[in-house]
Amino acid sequence: MTVSRRTLLISGALAAGAVALPISRPRPAMASADGSWLADAVMYQIYPQTFADSDGSGVGDLQGIIDHLDHLQWLGVTAVWMNPIFPSPLTDAGYDVSDYVGVHERYGTQDDVARLVDEARRRGIRILFDLVAGHTSDQHPWFLNSLQDFSDDRFIWATPDQFPNGELPENFVASPGPREGAFLKNFYDTQPAINYGYARMNPDEPWREPIDAEGPKRNREAMREVMDHWLKLGVSGFRCDMAGSLIKDDPDLVETGKLWGEMAAWLDDNHPDAVLVSEWGDPKVAVPAGFDGDFFFQTGDAWKSLWQDNPYFGADGTGTAKIFIDAWREAEDAIGRPGGVILPSANHDTALRLNNGVRTPEEIPAVYAFWLTWPIVPLIYYGEEIGMRLIDGLPDVEGSDGRQNNRTPMQWNTDPNAGFSTAPAEKLYLPQDPDPNRPDVATQRDDPGSLLNLVQRLIALRQSQPELGIGADVQVFHDGYPLTYLRGNRFLVAVNPSRNPVSVTVPDDRLAGAVPVEDSGVTISGQDIAVPAFGYAVLDLGS
């Protein structure tokens, strides 16, 4: 019997707890057939509405993504996560799904999806879709049927006689149709929570069903059918939205973890090359539960300590990298293998761009010197590779609720609308960055000293040198300023994101003969390295 890596991880974590972190040569990103390709991936997030508009509608589409795959290939991207493109009334920018196996007409067709995954694969890039498994739109046929059929248990309904004191229970929304009572929402009022059951029963809430009731079992099967549909079209896996929200009243998310473990086991049997990435925010729990990877993201201390709230990557130089390093080590030890921790800098939600109005463009190169040489799976949000700005004061669009400042159109060149669309500016999904000096891909591509070219070189270096890959060890010499560490006993990295020059002593006799691979002006004297303001270096110490 063949046992997959993911199945071994789940069973091993349950049986023995954390195991030693292996050190191994990274695998080629497209080579593995057991789902482990994610560990070596360089990920890129595309917000389809604002990435590239091919038809002049003012809204990005699938053909626009296809037209720019060469950019992603040149950059070194090997996996793309796309936000939802499914039919939707767009009260939450597509996270209110009305058809899980369709494509919204503004993006294209299922044939376009097939062409996208084919063209991406030809360039060594895999496509991951968003799986919004916890809720639908209130316009989904499942919910519309549930409004008519009082016995339908696909969603969580409370009848009027179950309301305490005649008031709606918390997070319940009054029925908009013939069915009396109210339904549980997952986020917005237009997003009824799918019924996966409750981990615990409560006599005060008689609407609760156990996780093995018929409704929850039917919904798990339905999600497997959704995944099967897209995987057969060539999609390589899913980023699972609000992954911890499925089973309700689930202390420590134990039952939710078991549910995803079942999903992962089904994938192993039916689509062993596919991956699951969770929006969980705790890799040390999510990955042993069955996910291939999980994010450090904006609600956690590990992420905030780098990018926000007195961040390490701040010009004042008052942060610490120790919080991140400790969280990363704890996660890697719990997972028992490298490659389960995904680190974004920004996203479509509330994780602000690197160029956030506080951090300046001159500070960003040092970020990438760290980000692309640390043994995590990097996730680049579209436009971060050129330092796109956070833009405040934009109109709310499709339930963005203040999150639109991270969603402005991609800046491709110096043409009108920065090459995003030929539509009149007033018809764009969101206004373009009004700064006449806004960064763009074409201009930076032609400038060897640009951020874009630095990012491309660092990705190429990471992919060509096993010592900088996900499996090689890391030895930290200093977690203050400059952050200084050795990868694979060969490459020394020093990063100073502060405005003040700093220095560090590295106890390695090879330092005197170090060869700079990427260097912003560091100086070496004996075992001392002096790093200028906002400086960085990747030094080859040899064997």
Coordinates of C-alpha atoms in Angstrom, one line a residue:
M1 CA 0.0 0.0 0.0
T2 CA 1.3 3.5 -0.9
V3 CA 1.1 5.9 2.0
S4 CA 1.3 9.6 1.0
R5 CA 3.5 12.2 2.7
R6 CA 0.4 14.1 3.9
T7 CA -1.2 10.9 5.5
L8 CA 2.1 10.2 7.2
L9 CA 2.2 13.7 8.6
I10 CA -1.4 13.5 10.0
S11 CA -0.9 10.1 11.6
G12 CA 2.6 10.8 12.8
A13 CA 1.5 14.0 14.5
L14 CA -1.4 12.3 16.2
A15 CA 0.7 9.3 17.4
A16 CA 4.0 10.9 18.3
G17 CA 3.8 14.7 18.4
A18 CA 6.6 16.8 16.9
V19 CA 9.5 15.1 15.2
A20 CA 13.0 16.3 14.3
L21 CA 13.2 18.8 11.5
P22 CA 14.9 17.1 8.5
I23 CA 17.5 18.8 6.5
S24 CA 17.4 17.9 2.8
R25 CA 18.0 19.1 -0.7
P26 CA 14.9 21.0 -2.0
R27 CA 12.9 19.3 -4.7
P28 CA 12.1 21.0 -8.0
A29 CA 8.8 22.8 -7.7
M30 CA 7.1 20.9 -10.5
A31 CA 8.7 17.4 -9.9
S32 CA 6.8 15.8 -7.0
A33 CA 3.7 13.7 -7.3
D34 CA 2.7 13.6 -3.7
G35 CA 1.7 17.2 -3.1
S36 CA 5.0 18.2 -1.6
W37 CA 5.8 20.6 -4.4
L38 CA 4.2 23.4 -2.3
A39 CA 7.2 23.3 0.0
D40 CA 9.5 24.6 -2.7
A41 CA 7.0 27.0 -4.3
V42 CA 7.3 30.7 -4.7
M43 CA 3.6 31.8 -4.5
Y44 CA 1.9 34.8 -5.9
Q45 CA -1.6 36.0 -5.1
I46 CA -3.8 37.5 -7.8
Y47 CA -6.8 39.6 -7.1
P48 CA -8.6 38.9 -10.5
Q49 CA -10.7 42.1 -10.5
T50 CA -7.6 44.3 -10.5
F51 CA -4.8 42.3 -12.1
A52 CA -5.3 42.7 -15.8
D53 CA -8.4 43.7 -18.0
S54 CA -8.2 42.2 -21.5
D55 CA -11.6 43.5 -22.9
G56 CA -11.8 47.1 -21.7
S57 CA -14.6 46.5 -19.2
G58 CA -12.6 48.1 -16.4
V59 CA -12.5 44.8 -14.5
G60 CA -9.7 42.2 -14.6
D61 CA -10.4 38.8 -16.2
L62 CA -9.0 35.4 -16.9
Q63 CA -7.6 36.4 -20.3
G64 CA -5.8 39.2 -18.7
I65 CA -4.1 36.8 -16.3
I66 CA -3.2 34.6 -19.3
D67 CA -1.7 37.6 -21.1
H68 CA 0.7 38.2 -18.2
L69 CA 1.8 34.7 -17.3
D70 CA 5.2 35.5 -18.9
H71 CA 5.8 38.1 -16.3
L72 CA 5.2 35.6 -13.5
Q73 CA 7.4 33.0 -15.2
W74 CA 10.2 35.5 -15.6
L75 CA 9.8 36.6 -12.0
G76 CA 10.2 32.9 -10.9
V77 CA 6.7 32.3 -9.5
T78 CA 5.7 28.6 -9.4
A79 CA 2.2 28.8 -7.9
V80 CA -0.6 31.3 -8.1
W81 CA -3.5 31.6 -5.7
M82 CA -6.5 33.4 -7.2
N83 CA -9.3 35.0 -5.2
P84 CA -12.8 33.7 -6.2
I85 CA -14.0 33.9 -9.8
F86 CA -17.3 32.1 -9.3
P87 CA -20.8 33.4 -10.0
S88 CA -21.8 35.7 -7.2
P89 CA -24.0 38.7 -6.4
L90 CA -20.7 40.3 -5.2
T91 CA -21.8 41.6 -1.8
D92 CA -18.3 40.4 -0.6
A93 CA -16.3 40.7 -3.8
G94 CA -17.0 37.0 -4.7
Y95 CA -16.7 35.4 -1.3
D96 CA -20.4 35.1 -1.5
V97 CA -20.6 32.2 -3.9
S98 CA -23.8 31.5 -5.8
D99 CA -22.4 28.6 -7.9
Y100 CA -19.3 26.7 -6.8
V101 CA -18.7 25.1 -10.2
G102 CA -19.3 28.1 -12.5
V103 CA -17.3 31.2 -13.6
H104 CA -18.7 34.7 -13.3
E105 CA -19.2 36.1 -16.7
R106 CA -17.1 39.1 -16.1
Y107 CA -14.0 36.9 -15.7
G108 CA -14.7 34.5 -18.6
T109 CA -15.7 30.9 -19.0
Q110 CA -14.7 27.4 -17.9
D111 CA -12.9 27.1 -21.2
D112 CA -10.8 30.1 -20.1
V113 CA -10.0 28.3 -16.8
A114 CA -8.8 25.3 -18.8
R115 CA -6.7 27.5 -21.0
L116 CA -5.3 29.4 -18.0
V117 CA -4.2 26.2 -16.1
D118 CA -2.7 24.8 -19.3
E119 CA -0.8 28.0 -20.2
A120 CA 0.4 28.3 -16.6
R121 CA 1.6 24.7 -16.5
R122 CA 3.6 25.2 -19.7
R123 CA 5.4 27.9 -17.8
G124 CA 6.0 25.8 -14.7
I125 CA 3.2 27.5 -12.7
R126 CA 0.4 25.9 -10.9
I127 CA -3.0 27.5 -10.2
L128 CA -4.8 27.4 -6.9
F129 CA -8.4 28.4 -6.5
D130 CA -10.2 29.8 -3.4
L131 CA -12.4 27.3 -1.7
V132 CA -15.1 29.1 0.2
A133 CA -16.3 26.1 2.1
G134 CA -17.9 27.7 5.2
H135 CA -20.7 29.7 3.6
T136 CA -22.5 30.4 0.4
S137 CA -24.3 33.5 -0.9
D138 CA -27.9 33.9 0.1
Q139 CA -28.6 33.6 -3.7
H140 CA -27.0 30.1 -4.0
P141 CA -29.6 27.5 -5.1
W142 CA -28.8 25.5 -2.0
F143 CA -30.0 28.4 0.2
L144 CA -32.9 29.3 -2.0
N145 CA -34.1 25.7 -1.7
S146 CA -33.6 25.8 2.0
L147 CA -35.9 28.8 2.2
Q148 CA -38.7 26.7 0.7
D149 CA -38.0 23.3 2.3
F150 CA -38.4 23.5 6.0
S151 CA -36.7 20.0 6.4
D152 CA -33.6 21.1 4.5
D153 CA -30.6 21.0 6.9
R154 CA -27.9 22.2 4.6
F155 CA -27.7 25.4 6.6
I156 CA -28.2 26.1 10.3
W157 CA -31.7 27.2 11.1
A158 CA -33.4 28.2 14.3
T159 CA -37.2 28.3 14.5
P160 CA -39.1 31.1 16.2
D161 CA -40.0 28.9 19.2
Q162 CA -36.2 28.4 19.8
F163 CA -35.4 32.1 20.1
P164 CA -34.6 33.0 23.7
N165 CA -36.9 35.8 24.9
G166 CA -38.2 36.1 21.4
E167 CA -34.9 37.7 20.2
L168 CA -32.7 36.4 17.4
P169 CA -29.7 34.4 18.7
E170 CA -26.3 36.0 18.2
N171 CA -25.1 36.0 14.5
F172 CA -28.5 34.8 13.2
V173 CA -30.3 36.6 10.4
A174 CA -34.1 36.7 10.0
S175 CA -35.4 34.5 7.2
P176 CA -35.9 36.5 4.0
G177 CA -38.4 33.9 2.6
P178 CA -41.2 31.5 3.4
R179 CA -39.2 29.5 6.0
E180 CA -39.9 30.9 9.4
G181 CA -37.1 31.6 11.8
A182 CA -33.5 32.7 11.2
F183 CA -30.2 31.3 9.8
L184 CA -26.7 31.5 11.1
K185 CA -24.4 33.7 9.1
N186 CA -20.6 33.2 8.8
F187 CA -19.5 36.8 8.1
Y188 CA -21.9 39.2 6.3
D189 CA -25.7 38.8 6.5
T190 CA -25.6 37.6 2.9
Q191 CA -23.4 34.7 3.7
P192 CA -25.4 31.8 5.4
A193 CA -23.1 29.4 7.2
I194 CA -23.1 25.9 5.7
N195 CA -24.0 23.3 8.3
Y196 CA -21.1 21.1 9.2
G197 CA -22.5 20.5 12.7
Y198 CA -21.5 21.5 16.2
A199 CA -18.7 19.9 18.2
R200 CA -20.8 20.2 21.3
M201 CA -24.5 20.0 22.0
N202 CA -26.2 22.7 24.1
P203 CA -29.8 22.3 25.3
D204 CA -30.2 26.1 25.2
E205 CA -29.5 26.0 21.5
P206 CA -31.7 23.1 20.2
W207 CA -30.9 23.9 16.6
R208 CA -27.5 22.4 16.9
E209 CA -26.8 19.2 15.0
P210 CA -23.9 16.8 15.6
I211 CA -21.1 16.6 13.1
D212 CA -22.3 13.1 12.0
A213 CA -25.9 14.2 11.2
E214 CA -27.1 13.8 7.6
G215 CA -26.8 17.6 6.7
P216 CA -23.2 17.9 7.8
K217 CA -22.3 14.6 6.0
R218 CA -24.0 15.8 2.8
N219 CA -22.1 19.1 2.9
R220 CA -18.8 17.4 3.3
E221 CA -19.6 15.3 0.2
A222 CA -20.7 18.4 -1.7
M223 CA -17.3 20.1 -1.0
R224 CA -15.5 17.0 -2.3
E225 CA -17.5 17.2 -5.5
V226 CA -16.6 20.9 -5.9
M227 CA -12.9 20.2 -5.5
D228 CA -13.2 17.2 -7.8
H229 CA -14.7 19.4 -10.5
W230 CA -11.9 22.0 -10.5
L231 CA -9.1 19.5 -10.1
K232 CA -10.3 17.6 -13.1
L233 CA -10.0 20.9 -15.1
G234 CA -6.4 21.1 -14.0
V235 CA -6.5 23.3 -10.9
S236 CA -3.7 22.2 -8.6
G237 CA -5.3 22.8 -5.2
F238 CA -7.1 25.3 -3.0
R239 CA -6.6 28.0 -0.5
C240 CA -9.4 27.3 2.0
D241 CA -11.2 30.5 3.1
M242 CA -11.9 30.8 6.9
A243 CA -10.8 27.2 7.3
G244 CA -11.3 27.2 11.0
S245 CA -14.9 28.3 10.8
L246 CA -16.6 25.2 9.5
I247 CA -17.6 23.3 12.6
K248 CA -19.2 25.5 15.2
D249 CA -18.5 25.6 19.0
D250 CA -15.3 23.6 18.4
P251 CA -12.8 24.3 21.3
D252 CA -9.3 24.3 19.9
L253 CA -10.7 23.4 16.5
V254 CA -10.2 19.7 17.1
E255 CA -13.2 18.5 15.1
T256 CA -12.6 21.0 12.4
G257 CA -9.1 19.7 12.1
K258 CA -10.5 16.2 11.7
L259 CA -12.8 17.3 9.0
W260 CA -10.0 18.8 7.0
G261 CA -8.0 15.7 7.6
E262 CA -10.8 13.7 6.0
M263 CA -10.7 16.1 3.0
A264 CA -6.9 15.7 2.8
A265 CA -7.2 11.9 2.9
W266 CA -9.7 12.0 0.1
L267 CA -7.3 14.1 -2.0
D268 CA -4.5 11.6 -1.4
D269 CA -6.7 8.9 -2.8
N270 CA -8.2 10.8 -5.7
H271 CA -5.9 13.7 -6.5
P272 CA -2.5 13.0 -4.8
D273 CA -0.7 15.9 -6.5
A274 CA -3.2 18.5 -5.2
V275 CA -2.6 20.7 -2.2
L276 CA -4.7 22.3 0.5
V277 CA -3.6 25.7 1.9
S278 CA -5.5 27.0 4.9
E279 CA -6.5 30.4 6.1
W280 CA -6.1 29.3 9.7
G281 CA -3.2 31.4 11.0
D282 CA -1.5 28.7 13.0
P283 CA 0.7 26.4 10.9
K284 CA 1.7 24.2 13.9
V285 CA -2.0 23.1 14.2
A286 CA -3.3 23.4 10.6
V287 CA -0.6 21.4 8.9
P288 CA -0.7 18.4 11.2
A289 CA -4.5 18.4 10.7
G290 CA -4.0 17.7 7.0
F291 CA -3.1 21.0 5.2
D292 CA 0.0 21.2 3.1
G293 CA 0.6 24.8 4.3
D294 CA -0.8 27.6 6.4
F295 CA -0.2 31.3 6.6
F296 CA 1.4 33.4 9.3
F297 CA -1.0 36.3 8.7
Q298 CA -2.1 39.6 10.1
T299 CA -3.9 38.5 13.2
G300 CA -0.9 36.7 14.6
D301 CA 2.1 38.0 16.5
A302 CA 4.6 36.3 14.2
W303 CA 3.3 38.4 11.2
K304 CA 2.8 41.6 13.1
S305 CA 6.2 41.5 14.6
L306 CA 7.7 41.7 11.1
W307 CA 5.4 44.2 9.3
Q308 CA 3.2 46.0 11.8
D309 CA 2.9 47.1 15.5
N310 CA 6.5 48.2 16.1
P311 CA 7.7 45.9 13.4
Y312 CA 11.2 44.6 12.9
F313 CA 11.0 45.9 9.4
G314 CA 10.6 49.5 10.5
A315 CA 13.0 52.4 10.1
D316 CA 13.1 53.2 13.9
G317 CA 15.0 50.0 14.5
T318 CA 13.1 49.2 17.7
G319 CA 11.5 45.9 16.8
T320 CA 12.8 42.4 17.2
A321 CA 13.0 39.4 14.8
K322 CA 13.0 37.0 17.8
I323 CA 9.1 36.8 17.9
F324 CA 9.0 35.6 14.3
I325 CA 11.9 33.3 14.6
D326 CA 10.6 31.6 17.7
A327 CA 7.1 31.2 16.2
W328 CA 8.6 29.8 13.0
R329 CA 10.8 27.3 14.9
E330 CA 7.8 26.2 17.0
A331 CA 5.7 25.6 13.9
E332 CA 8.5 23.7 12.1
D333 CA 9.1 21.5 15.1
A334 CA 5.4 20.7 15.4
I335 CA 5.0 20.1 11.7
G336 CA 8.1 17.8 11.6
R337 CA 9.2 18.9 8.1
P338 CA 10.0 22.1 6.3
G339 CA 7.7 23.9 4.0
G340 CA 4.4 24.2 5.9
V341 CA 4.8 27.8 6.9
I342 CA 3.7 30.4 4.3
L343 CA 4.7 34.0 4.9
P344 CA 2.9 36.8 3.0
S345 CA 3.7 40.5 3.4
A346 CA 0.3 41.7 2.3
N347 CA -3.1 40.4 1.0
H348 CA -6.5 41.4 -0.3
D349 CA -7.8 41.6 3.2
T350 CA -6.4 43.7 6.0
A351 CA -2.7 42.9 5.7
L352 CA -1.3 46.2 4.4
R353 CA 1.2 46.6 1.6
L354 CA 4.9 47.0 2.4
N355 CA 4.7 50.5 0.9
N356 CA 2.1 51.4 3.5
G357 CA 2.6 55.1 3.9
V358 CA 4.9 54.5 6.9
R359 CA 7.5 52.2 5.4
T360 CA 9.1 53.9 2.4
P361 CA 10.3 52.4 -0.9
E362 CA 14.0 52.6 0.1
E363 CA 13.2 50.2 3.0
I364 CA 11.7 47.5 0.9
P365 CA 14.8 45.8 -0.7
A366 CA 16.0 44.7 2.8
V367 CA 12.6 43.0 3.3
Y368 CA 13.1 40.8 0.2
A369 CA 16.7 40.0 1.2
F370 CA 15.2 38.4 4.3
W371 CA 11.9 37.1 2.8
L372 CA 13.5 35.2 -0.1
T373 CA 16.4 33.7 1.9
W374 CA 14.5 32.5 5.0
P375 CA 13.2 28.9 4.9
I376 CA 9.5 29.6 4.5
V377 CA 7.1 29.5 1.5
P378 CA 7.0 33.1 0.3
L379 CA 3.7 34.5 -0.9
I380 CA 3.9 37.7 -3.0
Y381 CA 0.8 39.8 -3.2
Y382 CA 0.4 41.2 -6.7
G383 CA 2.2 44.5 -7.2
E384 CA 4.5 43.9 -4.1
E385 CA 7.3 43.0 -6.5
I386 CA 7.4 46.6 -7.7
G387 CA 6.5 48.3 -4.4
M388 CA 2.9 49.3 -5.2
R389 CA 1.5 51.8 -2.6
L390 CA -1.4 51.5 -0.2
I391 CA -4.0 54.0 -1.4
D392 CA -6.4 55.5 1.1
G393 CA -9.7 57.3 0.4
L394 CA -11.0 54.9 -2.2
P395 CA -14.7 54.1 -2.6
D396 CA -16.1 51.0 -1.1
V397 CA -16.6 48.4 -3.8
E398 CA -18.5 45.1 -3.5
G399 CA -18.4 45.0 0.3
S400 CA -14.7 45.9 0.6
D401 CA -15.5 47.7 3.9
G402 CA -12.2 49.6 4.0
R403 CA -10.1 46.8 2.5
Q404 CA -10.0 48.4 -0.9
N405 CA -6.8 50.3 -0.1
N406 CA -4.9 47.1 -0.9
R407 CA -6.8 46.3 -4.1
T408 CA -5.9 49.0 -6.7
P409 CA -5.2 48.0 -10.3
M410 CA -1.9 46.4 -11.1
Q411 CA 0.6 48.8 -12.6
W412 CA 2.1 47.4 -15.8
N413 CA 3.5 50.3 -17.7
T414 CA 3.3 54.1 -18.3
D415 CA 0.2 53.9 -20.5
P416 CA -3.2 55.3 -19.4
N417 CA -4.5 53.3 -16.4
A418 CA -0.9 52.0 -16.0
G419 CA -1.7 49.4 -18.7
F420 CA -4.3 47.7 -16.5
S421 CA -7.2 48.5 -18.8
T422 CA -8.2 50.5 -21.9
A423 CA -11.5 51.5 -20.2
P424 CA -12.1 55.1 -19.3
A425 CA -10.6 55.8 -15.9
E426 CA -14.0 56.3 -14.3
K427 CA -15.1 52.8 -15.3
L428 CA -12.2 51.0 -13.5
Y429 CA -13.1 48.6 -10.7
L430 CA -11.1 50.8 -8.4
P431 CA -9.2 54.0 -9.2
Q432 CA -5.5 53.7 -10.2
D433 CA -2.8 55.1 -8.0
P434 CA -2.8 58.8 -8.9
D435 CA 0.9 59.4 -8.2
P436 CA 2.6 60.3 -11.5
N437 CA 5.7 58.6 -10.3
R438 CA 3.9 55.3 -9.4
P439 CA 6.1 52.2 -10.0
D440 CA 5.3 50.0 -12.9
V441 CA 6.6 46.7 -14.3
A442 CA 7.9 47.8 -17.6
T443 CA 10.0 50.7 -16.2
Q444 CA 11.4 48.6 -13.5
R445 CA 12.1 45.7 -15.8
D446 CA 14.4 48.0 -17.8
D447 CA 16.3 49.2 -14.7
P448 CA 18.8 46.8 -13.3
G449 CA 18.8 48.5 -10.0
S450 CA 15.0 48.3 -9.5
L451 CA 13.2 46.5 -6.8
L452 CA 11.6 44.2 -9.4
N453 CA 15.0 43.0 -10.7
L454 CA 16.2 42.5 -7.2
V455 CA 13.2 40.3 -6.4
Q456 CA 13.7 38.3 -9.6
R457 CA 17.4 37.8 -8.9
L458 CA 16.7 36.7 -5.3
I459 CA 14.1 34.2 -6.4
A460 CA 16.5 32.8 -9.0
L461 CA 19.2 32.5 -6.4
R462 CA 16.8 30.7 -4.0
Q463 CA 15.8 28.3 -6.7
S464 CA 19.3 27.5 -7.9
Q465 CA 21.1 27.1 -4.6
P466 CA 19.9 24.2 -2.3
E467 CA 21.5 26.0 0.7
L468 CA 18.9 28.8 0.3
G469 CA 16.0 26.4 -0.2
I470 CA 13.3 25.3 2.1
G471 CA 15.1 22.2 3.5
A472 CA 18.5 23.6 4.4
D473 CA 19.3 24.6 8.0
V474 CA 19.4 28.1 9.3
Q475 CA 21.7 29.3 12.1
V476 CA 20.9 32.7 13.6
F477 CA 23.8 34.8 14.8
H478 CA 21.8 37.9 15.7
D479 CA 18.1 38.6 15.9
G480 CA 18.4 42.3 16.4
Y481 CA 19.8 44.9 13.9
P482 CA 21.2 43.6 11.6
L483 CA 19.3 40.3 11.5
T484 CA 22.2 37.9 10.6
Y485 CA 21.9 34.2 9.8
L486 CA 23.7 31.4 8.0
R487 CA 21.9 29.2 5.4
G488 CA 23.1 25.7 4.7
N489 CA 26.5 26.5 6.2
R490 CA 27.3 28.5 3.1
F491 CA 25.3 31.7 2.6
L492 CA 25.4 34.4 5.2
V493 CA 22.6 36.9 5.2
A494 CA 22.6 40.3 7.0
V495 CA 19.6 42.6 6.9
N496 CA 19.3 46.1 8.4
P497 CA 15.8 47.6 7.9
S498 CA 16.6 50.5 10.2
R499 CA 17.6 54.0 9.2
N500 CA 20.9 53.8 11.2
P501 CA 24.0 51.9 10.2
V502 CA 24.7 48.9 12.4
S503 CA 27.3 46.2 12.7
V504 CA 27.6 42.6 14.0
T505 CA 30.4 40.1 14.7
V506 CA 30.1 36.7 13.0
P507 CA 32.3 34.0 14.4
D508 CA 33.2 32.4 11.1
D509 CA 36.7 32.6 9.7
R510 CA 35.4 32.3 6.2
L511 CA 34.0 35.8 6.4
A512 CA 37.2 37.4 5.2
G513 CA 36.9 35.6 1.9
A514 CA 33.2 36.1 1.4
V515 CA 31.9 36.7 -2.1
P516 CA 28.9 39.1 -2.2
V517 CA 26.0 37.7 -4.2
E518 CA 23.6 40.6 -3.4
D519 CA 25.0 43.5 -1.6
S520 CA 23.8 47.1 -0.9
G521 CA 27.1 48.3 0.5
V522 CA 28.2 46.3 3.5
T523 CA 31.8 46.3 4.6
I524 CA 33.7 43.5 6.2
S525 CA 36.6 43.8 8.6
G526 CA 37.8 40.5 10.1
Q527 CA 34.7 39.0 11.6
D528 CA 32.8 42.2 11.7
I529 CA 30.1 43.2 9.2
A530 CA 29.0 46.8 8.9
V531 CA 25.6 47.2 7.3
P532 CA 24.4 50.7 6.1
A533 CA 20.9 52.1 6.7
F534 CA 18.3 50.0 5.0
G535 CA 21.1 47.7 3.9
Y536 CA 21.4 44.0 3.2
A537 CA 23.8 41.4 1.9
V538 CA 23.8 37.8 0.8
L539 CA 27.4 36.5 1.1
D540 CA 28.7 33.3 -0.2
L541 CA 31.2 31.9 2.3
G542 CA 32.0 28.8 0.3
S543 CA 32.2 25.3 1.6

